[in-house]
PDB file of C-alpha atoms in Angstrom:
ATOM      1  CA  UNK W 181     -29.798 130.493  32.813  1.00 86.00           C
ATOM      2  CA  UNK W 182     -27.009 131.927  30.840  1.00 89.00           C
ATOM      3  CA  UNK W 183     -24.593 131.079  33.686  1.00 91.00           C
ATOM      4  CA  UNK W 184     -25.681 127.230  33.630  1.00 92.00           C
ATOM      5  CA  UNK W 185     -25.074 127.338  29.914  1.00 92.00           C
ATOM      6  CA  UNK W 186     -21.845 128.842  29.888  1.00 92.00           C
ATOM      7  CA  UNK W 187     -20.512 126.520  32.700  1.00 92.00           C
ATOM      8  CA  UNK W 188     -21.767 123.318  30.820  1.00 93.00           C
ATOM      9  CA  UNK W 189     -20.059 124.820  27.542  1.00 93.00           C
ATOM     10  CA  UNK W 190     -16.750 125.092  29.374  1.00 93.00           C
ATOM     11  CA  UNK W 191     -17.057 121.756  30.709  1.00 93.00           C
ATOM     12  CA  UNK W 192     -16.739 120.437  27.172  1.00 93.00           C
ATOM     13  CA  UNK W 193     -20.250 119.859  26.047  1.00 92.00           C
ATOM     14  CA  UNK W 194     -21.699 120.647  22.753  1.00 93.00           C
ATOM     15  CA  UNK W 195     -24.810 122.833  21.768  1.00 92.00           C
ATOM     16  CA  UNK W 196     -27.196 119.881  21.256  1.00 93.00           C
ATOM     17  CA  UNK W 197     -26.149 118.270  24.865  1.00 94.00           C
ATOM     18  CA  UNK W 198     -26.644 121.715  26.528  1.00 94.00           C
ATOM     19  CA  UNK W 199     -30.141 122.260  25.073  1.00 94.00           C
ATOM     20  CA  UNK W 200     -31.447 118.925  25.725  1.00 94.00           C
ATOM     21  CA  UNK W 201     -29.967 119.289  29.371  1.00 93.00           C
ATOM     22  CA  UNK W 202     -31.397 122.537  29.886  1.00 93.00           C
ATOM     23  CA  UNK W 203     -34.431 121.996  27.604  1.00 94.00           C
ATOM     24  CA  UNK W 204     -33.429 125.245  25.621  1.00 93.00           C
ATOM     25  CA  UNK W 205     -33.643 125.606  21.774  1.00 94.00           C
ATOM     26  CA  UNK W 206     -30.385 124.997  20.165  1.00 94.00           C
ATOM     27  CA  UNK W 207     -30.416 128.651  18.800  1.00 95.00           C
ATOM     28  CA  UNK W 208     -30.818 130.178  22.043  1.00 93.00           C
ATOM     29  CA  UNK W 209     -27.837 128.465  23.408  1.00 94.00           C
ATOM     30  CA  UNK W 210     -25.879 129.095  20.328  1.00 95.00           C
ATOM     31  CA  UNK W 211     -26.803 132.708  20.818  1.00 94.00           C
ATOM     32  CA  UNK W 212     -25.707 132.547  24.793  1.00 93.00           C
ATOM     33  CA  UNK W 213     -22.320 131.334  23.831  1.00 94.00           C
ATOM     34  CA  UNK W 214     -21.387 133.519  20.627  1.00 93.00           C
ATOM     35  CA  UNK W 215     -22.315 136.542  22.996  1.00 92.00           C
ATOM     36  CA  UNK W 216     -20.159 135.480  25.734  1.00 91.00           C
ATOM     37  CA  UNK W 217     -17.653 134.478  23.308  1.00 90.00           C
ATOM     38  CA  UNK W 218     -17.693 138.082  21.689  1.00 90.00           C
ATOM     39  CA  UNK W 219     -18.507 140.486  24.312  1.00 89.00           C
ATOM     40  CA  UNK W 220     -17.058 138.054  27.418  1.00 88.00           C
ATOM     41  CA  UNK W 221     -20.405 138.783  29.216  1.00 84.00           C
ATOM     42  CA  UNK W 222     -23.743 137.167  29.922  1.00 82.00           C
ATOM     43  CA  UNK W 223     -25.471 140.582  30.746  1.00 85.00           C
ATOM     44  CA  UNK W 224     -28.073 142.334  28.276  1.00 83.00           C
ATOM     45  CA  UNK W 225     -26.222 145.096  26.174  1.00 82.00           C
ATOM     46  CA  UNK W 226     -27.015 148.541  25.911  1.00 82.00           C
ATOM     47  CA  UNK W 227     -28.982 149.138  22.973  1.00 81.00           C
ATOM     48  CA  UNK W 228     -28.398 152.011  20.485  1.00 86.00           C
ATOM     49  CA  UNK W 229     -30.137 154.878  19.686  1.00 85.00           C
ATOM     50  CA  UNK W 230     -30.834 158.343  21.236  1.00 81.00           C
ATOM     51  CA  UNK W 231     -30.754 158.594  25.088  1.00 77.00           C
ATOM     52  CA  UNK W 232     -34.215 159.772  26.504  1.00 75.00           C
ATOM     53  CA  UNK W 233     -34.282 163.590  27.780  1.00 77.00           C
ATOM     54  CA  UNK W 234     -36.533 162.691  30.514  1.00 78.00           C
ATOM     55  CA  UNK W 235     -34.766 161.668  33.535  1.00 80.00           C
ATOM     56  CA  UNK W 236     -35.836 158.716  35.721  1.00 82.00           C
ATOM     57  CA  UNK W 237     -36.351 161.037  38.204  1.00 82.00           C
ATOM     58  CA  UNK W 238     -38.597 163.299  35.989  1.00 82.00           C
ATOM     59  CA  UNK W 239     -40.527 160.030  34.566  1.00 82.00           C
ATOM     60  CA  UNK W 240     -41.254 159.201  38.392  1.00 84.00           C
ATOM     61  CA  UNK W 241     -42.394 162.556  38.872  1.00 83.00           C
ATOM     62  CA  UNK W 242     -45.006 162.561  35.799  1.00 81.00           C
ATOM     63  CA  UNK W 243     -46.007 159.122  36.933  1.00 81.00           C
ATOM     64  CA  UNK W 244     -47.025 160.392  40.294  1.00 83.00           C
ATOM     65  CA  UNK W 245     -48.522 163.601  39.117  1.00 83.00           C
ATOM     66  CA  UNK W 246     -50.755 161.889  36.755  1.00 81.00           C
ATOM     67  CA  UNK W 247     -51.755 159.043  39.509  1.00 81.00           C
ATOM     68  CA  UNK W 248     -52.579 161.790  41.833  1.00 84.00           C
ATOM     69  CA  UNK W 249     -54.666 164.212  39.396  1.00 81.00           C
ATOM     70  CA  UNK W 250     -55.643 162.243  36.303  1.00 77.00           C
ATOM     71  CA  UNK W 251     -57.481 165.071  34.721  1.00 78.00           C
ATOM     72  CA  UNK W 252     -54.021 166.700  34.193  1.00 77.00           C
ATOM     73  CA  UNK W 253     -53.302 167.308  30.611  1.00 76.00           C
ATOM     74  CA  UNK W 254     -49.609 167.037  29.182  1.00 70.00           C
ATOM     75  CA  UNK W 255     -48.975 170.761  28.710  1.00 76.00           C
ATOM     76  CA  UNK W 256     -49.300 171.478  32.503  1.00 80.00           C
ATOM     77  CA  UNK W 257     -47.100 168.167  33.130  1.00 79.00           C
ATOM     78  CA  UNK W 258     -44.454 169.882  30.533  1.00 77.00           C
ATOM     79  CA  UNK W 259     -44.626 172.823  32.929  1.00 78.00           C
ATOM     80  CA  UNK W 260     -44.234 170.975  35.858  1.00 78.00           C
ATOM     81  CA  UNK W 261     -40.865 169.405  34.428  1.00 78.00           C
ATOM     82  CA  UNK W 262     -39.282 172.722  34.929  1.00 74.00           C
ATOM     83  CA  UNK W 263     -38.869 171.811  38.863  1.00 73.00           C
ATOM     84  CA  UNK W 264     -36.617 168.970  38.230  1.00 72.00           C
ATOM     85  CA  UNK W 265     -34.503 170.743  35.281  1.00 72.00           C
ATOM     86  CA  UNK W 266     -35.862 168.833  32.452  1.00 71.00           C
ATOM     87  CA  UNK W 267     -36.691 170.935  29.369  1.00 67.00           C
ATOM     88  CA  UNK W 268     -38.772 168.982  26.978  1.00 60.00           C
ATOM     89  CA  UNK W 269     -40.457 170.560  24.121  1.00 60.00           C
ATOM     90  CA  UNK W 270     -42.546 168.123  22.885  1.00 66.00           C
ATOM     91  CA  UNK W 271     -45.605 166.593  24.618  1.00 66.00           C
ATOM     92  CA  UNK W 272     -44.783 163.538  22.466  1.00 68.00           C
ATOM     93  CA  UNK W 273     -42.077 162.720  24.909  1.00 71.00           C
ATOM     94  CA  UNK W 274     -43.887 163.223  27.792  1.00 74.00           C
ATOM     95  CA  UNK W 275     -46.730 161.129  26.848  1.00 71.00           C
ATOM     96  CA  UNK W 276     -44.514 158.359  25.490  1.00 73.00           C
ATOM     97  CA  UNK W 277     -43.278 158.337  29.349  1.00 74.00           C
ATOM     98  CA  UNK W 278     -47.038 157.670  30.449  1.00 73.00           C
ATOM     99  CA  UNK W 279     -48.117 155.823  27.771  1.00 71.00           C
ATOM    100  CA  UNK W 280     -45.469 152.856  28.702  1.00 72.00           C
ATOM    101  CA  UNK W 281     -46.896 152.955  32.320  1.00 68.00           C
ATOM    102  CA  UNK W 282     -50.281 151.636  31.599  1.00 62.00           C
ATOM    103  CA  UNK W 283     -51.579 151.652  35.082  1.00 54.00           C
ATOM    104  CA  UNK W 284     -51.588 155.552  35.318  1.00 54.00           C
ATOM    105  CA  UNK W 285     -54.808 157.086  35.511  1.00 50.00           C
ATOM    106  CA  UNK W 286     -56.964 153.843  35.044  1.00 50.00           C
ATOM    107  CA  UNK W 287     -57.769 152.165  32.246  1.00 49.00           C
ATOM    108  CA  UNK W 288     -57.756 154.001  28.998  1.00 52.00           C
ATOM    109  CA  UNK W 289     -58.088 157.305  30.742  1.00 54.00           C
ATOM    110  CA  UNK W 290     -54.926 159.020  29.773  1.00 53.00           C
ATOM    111  CA  UNK W 291     -55.203 157.956  26.314  1.00 53.00           C
ATOM    112  CA  UNK W 292     -58.580 159.305  25.762  1.00 54.00           C
ATOM    113  CA  UNK W 293     -57.673 162.394  27.626  1.00 53.00           C
ATOM    114  CA  UNK W 294     -54.473 163.563  27.458  1.00 52.00           C
ATOM    115  CA  UNK W 295     -53.465 162.342  24.063  1.00 51.00           C
ATOM    116  CA  UNK W 296     -56.725 163.413  22.296  1.00 51.00           C
ATOM    117  CA  UNK W 297     -56.510 166.918  23.806  1.00 52.00           C
ATOM    118  CA  UNK W 298     -52.867 167.350  22.977  1.00 50.00           C
ATOM    119  CA  UNK W 299     -53.719 166.755  19.334  1.00 52.00           C
ATOM    120  CA  UNK W 300     -56.907 168.523  19.081  1.00 53.00           C
ATOM    121  CA  UNK W 301     -58.861 165.421  18.707  1.00 48.00           C
ATOM    122  CA  UNK W 302     -61.255 166.352  21.429  1.00 48.00           C
ATOM    123  CA  UNK W 303     -62.552 164.234  24.473  1.00 46.00           C
ATOM    124  CA  UNK W 304     -63.634 160.762  24.073  1.00 43.00           C
ATOM    125  CA  UNK W 305     -61.400 159.700  21.058  1.00 41.00           C
ATOM    126  CA  UNK W 306     -60.024 156.286  21.726  1.00 41.00           C
ATOM    127  CA  UNK W 307     -62.232 154.884  24.367  1.00 40.00           C
ATOM    128  CA  UNK W 308     -61.831 151.477  25.081  1.00 41.00           C
ATOM    129  CA  UNK W 309     -58.424 151.350  23.027  1.00 41.00           C
ATOM    130  CA  UNK W 310     -55.784 149.574  25.003  1.00 40.00           C
TER     131      UNK W 310
END
């Protein structure tokens, strides 16, 4: 879609004509053209912020382990990360990865077990929370 916007813009059409032709809001067309003019690309730009310590390989391993054994708590997962040479000192880094992967361990089971145990809340906290 972005490529079409730029092609039409280069042919001499304005924002209004492009938005009508493609069915996009004018602000979207303007943002695409502005970004293309400023950065010379239509691709998504890298976001700011600190890079994660957990590598994609380690993330896959965490997800695989929790899928295989949903009763694993994050302290055990933390110890297993040593094999892929990741040293995550905090459990929150581990559960953040798994929290994003909503399909891990069934509906709500990760949230009720792992997060609750790690923060001393006990079993059953957050049951039914999505």
